[in-house]
Coordinates of C-alpha atoms in Angstrom, one line a residue:
M1 CA 42.7 -1.7 34.1
R2 CA 39.8 -3.6 33.3
S3 CA 36.3 -1.5 32.8
E4 CA 33.1 -2.6 34.6
P5 CA 30.4 -3.8 32.5
P6 CA 27.5 -1.3 32.1
T7 CA 24.4 -1.7 34.2
Y8 CA 20.9 -1.6 32.5
D9 CA 18.5 -0.5 35.7
E10 CA 17.3 2.8 33.7
A11 CA 17.3 4.6 30.5
F12 CA 16.1 7.7 29.0
V13 CA 13.4 7.9 26.4
W14 CA 14.0 10.4 23.5
V15 CA 10.9 11.5 21.1
W16 CA 10.6 13.2 17.9
L17 CA 7.6 15.2 18.6
P18 CA 5.2 15.6 15.1
G19 CA 6.9 17.8 12.8
A20 CA 10.2 17.9 14.5
T21 CA 13.8 16.7 13.0
E22 CA 15.6 16.4 16.3
P23 CA 14.3 14.5 19.3
I24 CA 13.9 15.8 23.0
V25 CA 14.0 13.6 26.3
A26 CA 10.4 12.6 27.4
G27 CA 11.3 10.7 30.9
R28 CA 12.9 7.8 32.5
L29 CA 12.5 4.3 32.2
H30 CA 13.6 2.1 35.5
S31 CA 13.8 -1.4 35.7
H32 CA 13.1 -2.9 39.3
D33 CA 11.5 -6.2 40.8
G34 CA 11.0 -7.8 37.1
L35 CA 9.3 -4.4 35.7
V36 CA 10.0 -1.7 33.8
T37 CA 8.2 1.4 34.6
F38 CA 8.5 5.2 33.4
N39 CA 7.8 8.8 34.4
Y40 CA 7.6 11.8 32.3
G41 CA 10.5 14.5 32.8
K42 CA 9.4 17.6 34.6
S43 CA 11.0 19.6 31.6
Y44 CA 8.8 17.7 29.0
L45 CA 5.7 18.2 30.7
E46 CA 6.2 21.7 30.9
R47 CA 6.5 22.0 27.2
P48 CA 3.3 23.6 25.1
K49 CA 3.4 20.9 22.6
A50 CA 4.2 18.0 24.8
I51 CA 2.1 14.7 23.9
P52 CA 1.3 11.8 25.8
L53 CA 3.4 8.8 24.2
Y54 CA 0.5 6.7 24.4
L55 CA -3.0 7.0 25.9
P56 CA -4.2 5.3 28.2
E57 CA -0.7 3.7 29.1
L58 CA 1.2 6.8 29.6
P59 CA -0.8 10.2 30.4
L60 CA 0.9 13.5 30.8
Q61 CA 1.3 13.3 34.7
L62 CA 3.9 13.6 37.4
G63 CA 5.2 10.2 39.3
E64 CA 5.9 7.0 38.2
L65 CA 3.0 5.7 36.0
P66 CA 1.2 2.4 37.0
L67 CA 1.6 -0.4 34.3
L68 CA -1.7 -1.6 32.6
T69 CA -2.9 -4.9 34.3
G70 CA -0.8 -8.0 33.2
L71 CA 2.0 -6.1 31.6
T72 CA 5.8 -6.1 32.8
M73 CA 6.7 -2.9 30.9
P74 CA 4.5 0.1 29.0
G75 CA 3.5 -1.6 25.5
C76 CA 4.2 1.7 23.4
I77 CA 8.1 1.3 25.0
R78 CA 8.2 -2.6 24.2
D79 CA 6.9 -1.8 20.4
A80 CA 10.1 -0.2 20.1
A81 CA 12.3 -2.8 21.3
P82 CA 14.1 -5.2 18.9
D83 CA 12.8 -8.7 18.3
A84 CA 14.2 -12.0 17.5
W85 CA 16.3 -11.2 14.7
G86 CA 17.5 -7.9 16.2
R87 CA 18.3 -9.8 19.7
R88 CA 20.3 -12.1 18.0
V89 CA 22.5 -9.5 16.0
I90 CA 23.0 -8.0 19.4
L91 CA 23.9 -11.1 21.2
N92 CA 26.2 -12.0 18.3
R93 CA 27.8 -8.8 18.6
R94 CA 28.1 -9.0 22.6
F95 CA 28.9 -12.3 22.8
G96 CA 30.4 -13.6 19.7
A97 CA 33.9 -12.7 20.3
N98 CA 34.1 -14.2 23.7
S99 CA 33.0 -16.7 25.7
P100 CA 29.6 -16.8 27.1
G101 CA 29.2 -14.2 30.2
Q102 CA 31.7 -12.2 28.9
G103 CA 30.2 -9.8 26.8
G104 CA 29.0 -7.5 29.5
L105 CA 25.2 -7.5 28.6
D106 CA 22.5 -8.6 30.9
P107 CA 19.8 -9.5 28.4
T108 CA 17.1 -7.5 29.9
E109 CA 14.5 -5.3 28.0
L110 CA 16.3 -2.4 28.8
A111 CA 19.8 -3.9 27.6
F112 CA 18.1 -4.5 24.5
L113 CA 16.8 -0.8 24.4
L114 CA 19.9 0.4 24.9
E115 CA 22.2 -1.9 22.7
S116 CA 20.1 -1.9 19.6
G117 CA 20.4 1.2 16.7
S118 CA 18.6 4.4 17.0
D119 CA 17.1 4.3 13.8
R120 CA 14.1 2.0 15.0
I121 CA 10.8 1.6 13.9
G122 CA 8.3 4.7 15.4
A123 CA 9.5 8.0 17.2
L124 CA 11.2 6.5 20.1
D125 CA 14.8 6.1 21.0
F126 CA 16.6 5.6 24.1
Q127 CA 19.6 6.9 25.7
R128 CA 21.8 6.4 29.0
S129 CA 22.0 10.5 29.2
P130 CA 18.8 12.7 29.8
S131 CA 20.8 15.7 28.7
V132 CA 22.8 14.6 25.4
Y133 CA 21.5 12.7 22.4
E134 CA 24.1 10.2 20.6
P135 CA 22.5 8.3 17.8
R136 CA 23.9 4.6 17.6
S137 CA 25.3 4.0 14.4
R138 CA 24.3 5.7 11.3
V139 CA 26.4 3.5 9.0
N140 CA 24.9 3.4 5.4
A141 CA 26.3 -0.2 4.2
S142 CA 25.9 -1.5 0.9
L143 CA 23.6 -4.6 0.6
E144 CA 26.3 -6.8 -0.3
E145 CA 27.8 -6.1 3.3
L146 CA 24.5 -6.4 4.8
I147 CA 23.7 -9.9 3.5
E148 CA 27.2 -11.2 4.3
S149 CA 26.3 -9.9 7.9
A150 CA 23.0 -11.8 8.1
Q151 CA 24.5 -14.8 7.1
R152 CA 27.3 -15.1 9.6
V153 CA 24.7 -14.2 12.3
E154 CA 22.7 -17.0 11.1
Q155 CA 25.6 -19.3 11.3
G156 CA 26.6 -17.8 14.9
I157 CA 30.0 -16.9 13.5
P158 CA 31.2 -13.2 15.2
L159 CA 31.3 -10.6 12.9
S160 CA 34.4 -8.2 12.0
P161 CA 34.1 -4.6 13.3
E162 CA 33.1 -3.4 9.6
L163 CA 30.2 -6.1 9.4
D164 CA 29.4 -5.6 12.7
Q165 CA 28.6 -1.9 12.1
A166 CA 26.9 -2.7 8.8
L167 CA 24.2 -5.0 10.4
F168 CA 23.9 -3.3 13.7
H169 CA 22.0 -0.4 12.4
G170 CA 19.2 -2.7 11.8
S171 CA 19.1 -4.2 15.1
S172 CA 16.1 -2.3 16.5
I173 CA 13.7 -3.6 13.9
G174 CA 11.0 -6.4 14.9
G175 CA 10.5 -9.8 13.5
A176 CA 12.4 -13.0 13.3
R177 CA 13.8 -13.4 9.8
P178 CA 17.3 -11.4 8.4
K179 CA 17.0 -7.7 7.9
A180 CA 18.4 -4.3 7.9
L181 CA 17.9 -0.8 7.2
I182 CA 19.3 1.5 4.4
E183 CA 18.9 5.1 3.2
D184 CA 18.5 5.6 -0.5
G185 CA 18.4 9.5 -1.1
P186 CA 14.9 10.6 0.2
V187 CA 13.6 7.2 1.1
K188 CA 14.2 4.8 3.8
Y189 CA 13.9 1.1 3.4
V190 CA 13.9 -2.2 5.5
A191 CA 15.7 -4.7 3.4
K192 CA 14.5 -8.2 4.1
F193 CA 16.9 -11.1 2.9
S194 CA 16.4 -14.7 2.4
S195 CA 17.4 -17.2 5.2
S196 CA 19.7 -20.1 4.7
S197 CA 16.9 -22.6 6.1
D198 CA 14.6 -21.4 3.3
T199 CA 13.2 -24.4 1.4
Y200 CA 11.3 -21.9 -1.0
S201 CA 11.6 -18.3 -1.8
V202 CA 10.1 -16.6 1.2
V203 CA 11.2 -13.0 0.1
K204 CA 9.8 -13.4 -3.5
G205 CA 6.5 -14.9 -1.8
E206 CA 6.4 -11.6 0.4
F207 CA 6.7 -9.5 -2.7
V208 CA 3.5 -11.3 -4.7
A209 CA 1.4 -11.0 -1.7
M210 CA 2.2 -7.5 -1.1
R211 CA 2.1 -6.4 -5.0
L212 CA -1.3 -8.2 -5.1
A213 CA -2.6 -6.5 -2.0
A214 CA -1.9 -3.2 -3.3
L215 CA -3.6 -4.3 -6.5
C216 CA -6.6 -5.4 -4.7
G217 CA -7.0 -1.8 -3.0
I218 CA -5.4 -2.4 -0.3
R219 CA -3.2 0.1 1.5
T220 CA 0.4 -1.1 1.3
A221 CA 4.1 -0.4 2.0
P222 CA 5.4 -0.1 -1.3
V223 CA 8.0 -2.8 -2.1
S224 CA 10.8 -3.9 -4.8
L225 CA 12.6 -6.7 -5.5
V226 CA 16.4 -6.4 -6.2
H227 CA 19.0 -9.5 -6.8
V228 CA 22.5 -8.8 -5.0
S229 CA 25.3 -11.3 -4.3
G230 CA 23.1 -14.0 -6.0
K231 CA 20.6 -13.5 -3.2
D232 CA 17.3 -11.9 -3.4
V233 CA 16.6 -9.0 -1.2
L234 CA 13.2 -7.4 -0.4
L235 CA 13.0 -3.7 -0.1
V236 CA 10.2 -2.4 1.9
E237 CA 9.5 1.5 2.1
R238 CA 9.1 2.7 5.4
F239 CA 6.3 4.8 6.2
D240 CA 7.1 6.0 9.5
R241 CA 10.0 8.4 8.1
V242 CA 9.3 11.8 6.1
K243 CA 12.4 13.7 4.5
A244 CA 12.1 17.4 5.6
D245 CA 14.4 20.0 5.7
G246 CA 17.1 19.5 7.8
G247 CA 16.8 16.1 8.5
W248 CA 14.1 13.1 9.1
Q249 CA 10.5 13.8 10.6
R250 CA 9.6 10.3 12.7
K251 CA 6.0 9.3 13.1
L252 CA 4.9 7.5 16.3
M253 CA 3.5 4.3 16.2
V254 CA 2.1 1.7 18.4
S255 CA 0.9 -1.9 17.6
A256 CA -2.2 -3.7 17.7
L257 CA -0.9 -5.7 20.8
T258 CA -0.6 -2.3 22.6
M259 CA -4.0 -0.8 21.5
L260 CA -5.6 -4.3 23.0
G261 CA -3.4 -3.8 26.1
L262 CA -1.7 -7.1 26.0
D263 CA 2.1 -8.4 25.8
E264 CA 3.6 -11.2 24.2
M265 CA 2.5 -13.7 27.1
M266 CA -1.1 -12.9 26.3
A267 CA -0.9 -12.4 22.2
R268 CA -3.2 -15.3 21.5
Y269 CA -6.0 -13.7 23.0
A270 CA -5.8 -10.7 20.8
S271 CA -8.9 -10.4 18.3
Y272 CA -9.8 -8.6 15.5
Q273 CA -13.2 -8.1 16.7
D274 CA -11.8 -6.1 19.9
L275 CA -9.6 -4.2 17.7
A276 CA -12.6 -3.0 15.6
E277 CA -13.8 -1.8 18.7
I278 CA -11.1 0.4 19.5
I279 CA -10.8 1.8 15.9
R280 CA -14.8 2.9 16.2
H281 CA -13.8 4.8 19.2
R282 CA -10.0 5.8 18.8
F283 CA -9.5 6.0 15.1
S284 CA -9.6 9.5 13.0
D285 CA -11.2 7.8 10.1
P286 CA -13.4 4.6 11.9
S287 CA -15.7 3.8 9.0
A288 CA -13.0 3.8 6.4
S289 CA -10.2 2.0 8.8
L290 CA -12.7 -0.9 9.6
R291 CA -13.5 -1.5 6.1
E292 CA -9.7 -1.4 5.5
L293 CA -9.0 -3.8 8.2
F294 CA -12.0 -6.2 6.9
A295 CA -10.2 -6.2 3.5
R296 CA -6.8 -7.1 4.9
I297 CA -8.4 -9.8 6.8
V298 CA -9.7 -11.2 3.7
F299 CA -6.6 -11.1 1.9
N300 CA -4.6 -12.7 4.5
I301 CA -6.6 -15.6 4.1
L302 CA -6.9 -15.7 0.6
C303 CA -3.2 -15.4 0.2
G304 CA -2.3 -17.9 3.4
N305 CA -0.8 -15.2 5.4
T306 CA -1.2 -16.9 8.9
D307 CA 1.5 -14.9 10.9
D308 CA -0.9 -11.9 11.1
H309 CA -0.2 -11.6 14.7
A310 CA -0.6 -8.5 16.7
R311 CA 2.6 -7.1 16.4
N312 CA 2.0 -7.3 12.4
H313 CA -0.5 -4.3 12.8
A314 CA 0.0 -0.9 13.5
A315 CA -1.5 2.5 14.1
F316 CA 0.2 5.9 13.9
W317 CA -0.5 8.1 17.1
D318 CA -0.5 12.0 17.0
G319 CA -1.1 12.5 20.9
E320 CA -4.8 12.3 20.6
M321 CA -6.1 9.9 17.6
L322 CA -4.8 6.7 15.9
T323 CA -4.6 6.1 12.2
L324 CA -4.1 2.9 10.5
T325 CA -0.7 2.3 9.3
P326 CA -0.2 1.0 5.8
A327 CA -0.3 -3.1 5.7
Y328 CA 3.3 -4.8 6.2
D329 CA 4.5 -8.3 6.4
I330 CA 2.0 -9.5 4.4
C331 CA 3.8 -13.1 3.9
P332 CA 2.4 -16.7 2.6
Q333 CA 3.2 -19.2 5.4
G334 CA 4.3 -22.6 4.5
R335 CA 1.6 -24.8 4.5
T336 CA 1.5 -28.7 3.8
G337 CA -2.5 -29.4 4.7
Q338 CA -5.6 -27.3 4.1
E339 CA -6.9 -26.7 7.7
A340 CA -5.2 -23.4 9.1
S341 CA -5.7 -20.9 11.7
Q342 CA -5.3 -17.1 11.8
A343 CA -2.6 -16.0 14.6
M344 CA -5.5 -13.5 15.6
L345 CA -9.0 -14.5 16.7
I346 CA -11.4 -12.9 13.8
T347 CA -14.6 -13.2 15.6
G348 CA -15.5 -14.7 19.1
Q349 CA -13.0 -17.6 19.8
D350 CA -13.3 -18.4 16.1
R351 CA -9.8 -17.7 14.1
S352 CA -10.3 -20.3 11.3
S353 CA -8.5 -19.4 8.1
R354 CA -11.8 -19.5 6.0
L355 CA -14.0 -16.8 4.2
A356 CA -17.4 -18.1 6.0
T357 CA -15.4 -16.7 9.3
C358 CA -14.9 -13.0 7.8
L359 CA -18.4 -13.1 6.4
E360 CA -19.8 -14.0 9.7
A361 CA -17.6 -11.0 11.3
A362 CA -18.4 -8.7 9.0
R363 CA -20.7 -6.8 11.2
H364 CA -17.9 -6.0 14.0
F365 CA -16.2 -3.8 10.9
L366 CA -19.5 -2.1 10.4
V367 CA -19.4 -3.8 6.5
P368 CA -22.9 -5.0 5.3
D369 CA -23.3 -8.7 4.3
D370 CA -23.6 -7.5 0.8
E371 CA -20.6 -5.3 0.6
A372 CA -18.6 -8.0 2.4
I373 CA -19.2 -10.5 -0.4
A374 CA -18.3 -7.7 -2.7
I375 CA -14.9 -7.0 -1.2
V376 CA -14.0 -10.9 -1.2
E377 CA -15.2 -11.2 -4.9
A378 CA -13.4 -8.5 -5.9
Q379 CA -10.1 -9.5 -4.6
L380 CA -10.7 -13.3 -6.1
R381 CA -11.0 -11.6 -9.5
C382 CA -7.9 -9.5 -8.7
I383 CA -5.6 -12.1 -7.9
G384 CA -7.0 -14.1 -10.6
K385 CA -6.3 -11.4 -13.2
N386 CA -2.9 -10.4 -11.6
W387 CA -1.3 -13.6 -10.6
N388 CA 0.9 -14.2 -13.8
A389 CA 2.2 -10.8 -14.4
V390 CA 3.0 -10.2 -10.7
C391 CA 4.9 -13.7 -10.8
D392 CA 6.9 -12.4 -13.8
E393 CA 7.6 -9.6 -12.1
A394 CA 8.8 -11.3 -9.3
A395 CA 11.0 -13.7 -11.7
L396 CA 9.3 -16.4 -9.7
S397 CA 10.4 -20.1 -10.7
Q398 CA 7.6 -22.4 -11.8
T399 CA 8.5 -24.5 -9.0
D400 CA 7.8 -21.7 -6.5
K401 CA 4.9 -20.7 -8.6
N402 CA 3.5 -24.0 -8.3
L403 CA 4.1 -24.3 -4.9
F404 CA 2.5 -21.1 -3.9
A405 CA -0.8 -21.5 -6.6
G406 CA -3.6 -23.2 -4.7
R407 CA -1.5 -24.0 -1.4
Q408 CA -0.6 -20.8 0.2
F409 CA -2.6 -18.4 -2.4
L410 CA -6.4 -19.7 -2.7
N411 CA -6.0 -22.9 -0.4
P412 CA -9.6 -24.7 -0.6
Y413 CA -9.9 -24.5 3.0
C414 CA -10.8 -21.1 2.0
I415 CA -14.3 -21.6 1.0
E416 CA -15.1 -24.7 3.5
G417 CA -18.3 -23.5 5.5
L418 CA -19.9 -21.1 2.9
N419 CA -22.4 -23.6 2.0
E420 CA -25.0 -22.2 0.3
N421 CA -23.3 -19.4 -1.1
T422 CA -22.5 -21.1 -4.5
A423 CA -21.6 -17.7 -6.5
L424 CA -19.0 -17.0 -4.3
K425 CA -17.5 -20.6 -4.5
A426 CA -17.8 -20.2 -8.3
T427 CA -15.7 -17.1 -8.0
F428 CA -13.5 -18.6 -5.8
L429 CA -12.8 -21.6 -8.0
A430 CA -12.3 -19.6 -11.0
A431 CA -9.7 -17.6 -9.4
R432 CA -7.5 -20.9 -8.2
N433 CA -8.0 -22.3 -11.8
A434 CA -6.3 -19.1 -13.2
L435 CA -3.5 -19.6 -10.8
T436 CA -3.1 -23.3 -11.0
Y437 CA -4.0 -24.1 -14.7
G438 CA -3.9 -20.4 -16.2
W439 CA -7.6 -20.3 -17.1
G440 CA -9.2 -17.0 -17.1
A441 CA -10.5 -15.6 -13.8

């Protein structure tokens, strides 16, 4: 007898409260009229240690909670959903071995929440049951298996059951590039793979940028490079997991997109200036967080990371306050010319990838002008001083090194508009010479 395909009109939200190693059910998602709404369970609201999943979106109160203006589902829930790569894995799993339409998957947001792996970013998961928690896929596959799986998904080839399980584990994480989740003793990693469409070493480029950012004093997720089956793999240590007696604790997280009350269709309006305003009022250490965010904007411009969209910034949420997470996804983007724009507005309607734009915006981050210039100069000297050593650490080929130097990293467009700031220009050119000609910075 042929079974009916599953329906995706409801899902139950399970949460790991701060310090817990096991989840509890928090409430129910309901899909209707093109919207996904949430209501807390009575048992959760009665818990003495219950916290709102995020404010102001989901306050602790009975009944179906209204969506923020312009949203079709709560942003803090959407943060836990898979993005482009995870959705490709799920669609491959459902449709790869069957003709289209026979996989039983209605590709709605609830379907992707319920069909993705359970070890997703943050501290939420989604189940069909309000009373029994059953994690989806705990396979700890080898990197060789994961690479093979990723290659087959890129090519649209169905996965074998073994490879399917290997890659499904990481289907819940965001981003568009091939990746997976692995566990190694007391540490969990996001493993990022090279893509068949890469024309240069994107994986090594991200490693170099993340390492240089850390050397510049930016709080970053620790990274390492491994070489498996002839492929480079970037391992990014997860900062939303804590190994504890009896299991893993999970940290609630929200993206800047959620903090700004926007969804993907409105992402082009995301602004660092608006994010700075939220940091001033809702973060546990606003002064240090503002300075840190300013330093990240500067570094993104210097390294050519124009993919700094609002899902690539996040904060931990403890039920009352927000705390900036370590930086992640700092990846130089392909660039043929000079003029470039950041994914988020920096000040007003200006998103141009220039140091002049950063310096103009410094006041929004409560960074005095002289300190802002000092931050830029310190990063320039750090990049120039450590460039060769970090490139050697990545075993970067001379071809890729030449491609990155002066194009993605320290592109001349960075200093357009500095005008009379000749000292800063001189520091920039000295650092650029260290990259392109090997001169001292």
